[in-house]
CSV table of C-alpha atoms in Angstrom, one decimal:
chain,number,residue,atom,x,y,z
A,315,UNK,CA,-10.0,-14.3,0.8
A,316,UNK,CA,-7.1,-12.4,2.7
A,317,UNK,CA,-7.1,-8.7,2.7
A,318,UNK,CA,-4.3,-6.5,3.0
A,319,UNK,CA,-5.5,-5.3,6.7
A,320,UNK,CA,-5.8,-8.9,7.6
A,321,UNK,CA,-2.3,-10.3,6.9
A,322,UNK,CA,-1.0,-10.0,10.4
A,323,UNK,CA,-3.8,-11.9,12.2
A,324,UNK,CA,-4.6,-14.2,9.1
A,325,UNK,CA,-0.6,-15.6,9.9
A,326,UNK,CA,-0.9,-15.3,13.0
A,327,UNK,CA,-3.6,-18.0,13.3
A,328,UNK,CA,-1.9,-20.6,11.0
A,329,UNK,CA,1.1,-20.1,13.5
A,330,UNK,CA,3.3,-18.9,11.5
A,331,UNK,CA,6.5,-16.8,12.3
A,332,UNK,CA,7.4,-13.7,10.3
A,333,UNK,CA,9.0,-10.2,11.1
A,334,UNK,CA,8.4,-6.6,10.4
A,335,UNK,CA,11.1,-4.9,8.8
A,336,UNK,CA,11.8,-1.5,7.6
A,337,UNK,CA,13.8,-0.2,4.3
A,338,UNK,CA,15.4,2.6,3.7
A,339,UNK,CA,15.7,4.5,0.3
A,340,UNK,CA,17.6,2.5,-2.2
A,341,UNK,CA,17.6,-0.5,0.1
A,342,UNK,CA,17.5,-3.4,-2.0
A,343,UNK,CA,14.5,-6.0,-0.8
A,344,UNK,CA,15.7,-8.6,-3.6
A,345,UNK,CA,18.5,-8.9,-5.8
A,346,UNK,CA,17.9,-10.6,-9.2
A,347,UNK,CA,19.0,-14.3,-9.5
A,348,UNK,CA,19.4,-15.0,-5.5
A,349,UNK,CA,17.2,-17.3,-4.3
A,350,UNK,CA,13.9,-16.3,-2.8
A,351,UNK,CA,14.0,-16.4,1.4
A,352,UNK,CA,11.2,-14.0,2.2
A,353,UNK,CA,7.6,-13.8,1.0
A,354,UNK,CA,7.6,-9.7,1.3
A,355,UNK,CA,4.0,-7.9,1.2
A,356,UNK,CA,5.1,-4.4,0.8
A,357,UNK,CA,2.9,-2.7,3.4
A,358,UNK,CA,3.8,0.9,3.0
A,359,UNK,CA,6.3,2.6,0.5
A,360,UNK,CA,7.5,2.9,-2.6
A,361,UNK,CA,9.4,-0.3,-5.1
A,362,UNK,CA,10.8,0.1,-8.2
A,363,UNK,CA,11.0,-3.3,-9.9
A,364,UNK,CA,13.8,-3.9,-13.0
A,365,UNK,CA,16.5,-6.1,-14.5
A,366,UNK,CA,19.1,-6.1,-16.7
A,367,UNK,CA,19.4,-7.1,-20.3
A,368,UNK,CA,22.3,-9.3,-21.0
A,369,UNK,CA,23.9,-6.5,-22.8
A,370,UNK,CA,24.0,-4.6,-19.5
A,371,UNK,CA,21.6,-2.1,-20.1
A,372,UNK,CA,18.4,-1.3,-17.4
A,373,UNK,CA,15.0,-1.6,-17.9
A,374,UNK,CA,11.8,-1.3,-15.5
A,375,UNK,CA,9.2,-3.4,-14.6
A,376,UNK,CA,7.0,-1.6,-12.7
A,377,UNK,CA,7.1,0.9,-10.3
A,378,UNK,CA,5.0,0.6,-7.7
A,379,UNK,CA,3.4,2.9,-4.5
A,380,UNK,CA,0.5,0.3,-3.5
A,381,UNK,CA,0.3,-2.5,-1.1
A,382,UNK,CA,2.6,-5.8,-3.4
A,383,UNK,CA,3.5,-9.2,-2.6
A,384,UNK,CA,7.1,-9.6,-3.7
A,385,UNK,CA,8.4,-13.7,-4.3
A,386,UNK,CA,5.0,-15.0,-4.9
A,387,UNK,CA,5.9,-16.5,-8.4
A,388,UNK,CA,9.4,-17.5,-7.2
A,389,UNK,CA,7.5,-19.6,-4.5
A,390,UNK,CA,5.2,-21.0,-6.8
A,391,UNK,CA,7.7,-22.0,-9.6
A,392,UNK,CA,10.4,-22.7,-7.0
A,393,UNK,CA,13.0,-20.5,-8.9
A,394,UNK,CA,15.6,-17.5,-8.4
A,395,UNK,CA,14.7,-14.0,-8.5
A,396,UNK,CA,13.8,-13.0,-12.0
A,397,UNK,CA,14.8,-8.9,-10.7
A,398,UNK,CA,15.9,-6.7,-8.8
A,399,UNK,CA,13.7,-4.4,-6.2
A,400,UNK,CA,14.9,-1.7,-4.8
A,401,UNK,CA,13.2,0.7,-1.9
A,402,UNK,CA,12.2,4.0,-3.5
A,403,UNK,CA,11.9,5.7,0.0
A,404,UNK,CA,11.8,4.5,3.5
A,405,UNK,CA,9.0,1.0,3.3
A,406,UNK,CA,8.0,-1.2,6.1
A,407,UNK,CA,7.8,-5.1,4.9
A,408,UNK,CA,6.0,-7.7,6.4
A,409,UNK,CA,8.3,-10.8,5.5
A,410,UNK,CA,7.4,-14.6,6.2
A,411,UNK,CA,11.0,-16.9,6.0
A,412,UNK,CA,10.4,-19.6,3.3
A,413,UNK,CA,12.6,-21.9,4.9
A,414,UNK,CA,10.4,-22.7,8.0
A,415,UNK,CA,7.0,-21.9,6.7
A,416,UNK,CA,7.2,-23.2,3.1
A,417,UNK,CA,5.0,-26.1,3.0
A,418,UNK,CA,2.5,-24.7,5.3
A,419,UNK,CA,1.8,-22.0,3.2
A,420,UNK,CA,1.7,-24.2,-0.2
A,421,UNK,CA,-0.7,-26.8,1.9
A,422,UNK,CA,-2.8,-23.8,2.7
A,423,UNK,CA,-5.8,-23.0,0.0
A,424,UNK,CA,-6.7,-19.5,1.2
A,425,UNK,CA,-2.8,-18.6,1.1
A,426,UNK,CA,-2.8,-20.2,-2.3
A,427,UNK,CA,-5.8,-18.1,-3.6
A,428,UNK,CA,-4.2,-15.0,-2.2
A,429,UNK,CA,-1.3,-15.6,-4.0
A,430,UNK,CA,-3.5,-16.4,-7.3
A,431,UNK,CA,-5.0,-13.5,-7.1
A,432,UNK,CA,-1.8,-11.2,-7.1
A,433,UNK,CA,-0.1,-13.1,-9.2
A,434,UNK,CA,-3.3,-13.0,-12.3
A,435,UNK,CA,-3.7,-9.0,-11.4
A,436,UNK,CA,0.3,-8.5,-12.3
A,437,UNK,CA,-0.3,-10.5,-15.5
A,438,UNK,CA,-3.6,-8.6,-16.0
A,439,UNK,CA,-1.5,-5.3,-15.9
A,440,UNK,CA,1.4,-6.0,-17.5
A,441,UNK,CA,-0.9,-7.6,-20.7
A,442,UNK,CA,-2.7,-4.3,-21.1
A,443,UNK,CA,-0.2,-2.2,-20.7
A,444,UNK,CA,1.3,-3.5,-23.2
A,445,UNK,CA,-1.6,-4.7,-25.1
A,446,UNK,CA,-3.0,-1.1,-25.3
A,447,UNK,CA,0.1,1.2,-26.0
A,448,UNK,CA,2.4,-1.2,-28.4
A,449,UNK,CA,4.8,1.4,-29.5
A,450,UNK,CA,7.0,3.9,-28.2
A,451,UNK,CA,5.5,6.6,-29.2
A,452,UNK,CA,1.9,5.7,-27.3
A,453,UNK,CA,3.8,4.8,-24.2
A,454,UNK,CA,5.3,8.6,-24.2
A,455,UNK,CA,1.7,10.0,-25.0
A,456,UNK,CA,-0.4,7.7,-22.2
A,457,UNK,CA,2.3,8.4,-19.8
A,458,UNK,CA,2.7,12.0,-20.3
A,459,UNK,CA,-0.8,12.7,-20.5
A,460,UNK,CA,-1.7,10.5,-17.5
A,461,UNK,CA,1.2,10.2,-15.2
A,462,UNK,CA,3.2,13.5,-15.4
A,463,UNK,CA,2.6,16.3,-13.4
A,464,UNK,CA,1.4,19.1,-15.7
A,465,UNK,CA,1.9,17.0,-18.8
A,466,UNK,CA,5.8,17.3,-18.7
A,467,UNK,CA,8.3,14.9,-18.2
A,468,UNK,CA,11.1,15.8,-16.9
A,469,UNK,CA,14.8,13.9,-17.4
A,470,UNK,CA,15.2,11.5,-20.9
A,471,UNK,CA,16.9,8.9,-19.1
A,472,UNK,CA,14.4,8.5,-16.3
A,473,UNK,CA,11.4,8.7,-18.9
A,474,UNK,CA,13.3,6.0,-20.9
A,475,UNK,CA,13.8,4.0,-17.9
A,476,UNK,CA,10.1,4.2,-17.2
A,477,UNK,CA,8.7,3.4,-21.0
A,478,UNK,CA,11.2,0.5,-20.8
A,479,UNK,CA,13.3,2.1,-24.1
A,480,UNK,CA,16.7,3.5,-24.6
A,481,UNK,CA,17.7,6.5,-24.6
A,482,UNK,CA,18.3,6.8,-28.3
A,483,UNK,CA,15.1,5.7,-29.3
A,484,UNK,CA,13.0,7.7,-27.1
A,485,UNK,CA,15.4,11.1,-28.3
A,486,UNK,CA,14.1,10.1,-31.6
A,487,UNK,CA,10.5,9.8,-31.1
A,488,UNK,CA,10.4,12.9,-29.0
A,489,UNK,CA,12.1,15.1,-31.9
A,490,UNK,CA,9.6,13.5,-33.6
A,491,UNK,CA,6.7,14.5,-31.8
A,492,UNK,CA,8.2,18.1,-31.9
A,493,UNK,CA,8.0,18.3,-35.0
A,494,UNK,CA,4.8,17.6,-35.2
A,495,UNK,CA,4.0,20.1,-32.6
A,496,UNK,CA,2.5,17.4,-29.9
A,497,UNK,CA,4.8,18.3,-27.6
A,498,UNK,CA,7.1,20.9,-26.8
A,499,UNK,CA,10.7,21.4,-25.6
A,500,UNK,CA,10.1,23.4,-22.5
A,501,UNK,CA,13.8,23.0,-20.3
A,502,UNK,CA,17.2,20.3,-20.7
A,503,UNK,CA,15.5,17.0,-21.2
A,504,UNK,CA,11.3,18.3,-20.1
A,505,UNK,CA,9.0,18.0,-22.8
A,506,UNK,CA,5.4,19.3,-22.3
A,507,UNK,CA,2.5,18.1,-24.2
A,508,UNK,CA,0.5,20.2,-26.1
């Protein structure tokens, strides 16, 4: 199996060509419907992953601060970008061009178990994410209590952005949880929990 340290001289040794390229903050690395040019492993940095409903409004797919393989599933079902992603802070990209090395790397079993293997561990994720917090109001709670510093969020459009709601509905479940004193107003749009 490839590891993340062994990327360079693993593609190196199947002769293939590929570039290191940096991002800047709000860079984007793919833009949702274009067709896929680059498998990008995100080496170091930050992604935030989302699209757009057709009604125009946002919602995120993951953020994410760890080592990710962007166009993997676009390579293996040979389609556009599904969303968008977009450099959270400065990121360095190791990116393979498609066009030249695209049937070497599907002809190449340990590329396709490496690509397997990230593309089962986003599934794995996103299925118990949302598997184990169904509704709103247990996103808010998990997420406050395990991904906030001090317990607080801080900015209702950001936190709806994050749980994947609207605004509107995640107003309403925090009043909610007010007044049922789990959490507590603490500033303009921070909630603590209790």
């Amino acid at each position: 199996m490839i590891e993340k340290n062994q990327i360079t001289s693993y593609l190196k040794s199947i002769g293939l060509n590929f570039r290191l390229y940096k991002y800047e903050k709000g860079e984007m690395l793919i833009e949702m419907m274009e067709k896929t040019k680059y498998i990008k492993f995100v080496m170091k940095g930050a992604i935030k992953i989302y699209g757009i409903r057709n009604d125009g409004t946002v919602f995120l797919v993951t953020y994410n601060e760890d080592f990710n393989i962007l166009g993997d599933i676009e390579l293996c079902n040979n389609t556009e970008a599904q969303f968008f992603v977009e450099a959270k802070n400065s990121l360095m990209c190791l990116e393979i061009p498609l066009e030249s090395n695209k049937d070497i790397l599907l002809n190449d079993n340990h590329f396709l178990r490496f690509l397997l293997k990230s593309i089962s561990g986003k599934m794995i994720l996103s299925s118990k994410f949302q598997l184990k917090y169904s509704t709103l109001e247990e996103r808010l709670l998990y997420h406050m209590k395990e991904e906030c510093k001090d317990n607080t969020i801080q900015g209702v459009e950001h936190t709806a952005f994050l749980l994947k709601s609207s605004r509107r509905q995640l107003q309403r479940v925090l009043k909610k949880l007010v007044e049922e004193n789990t959490i507590e107003k603490v500033g303009k749009g921070m909630y603590k929990l209790k």
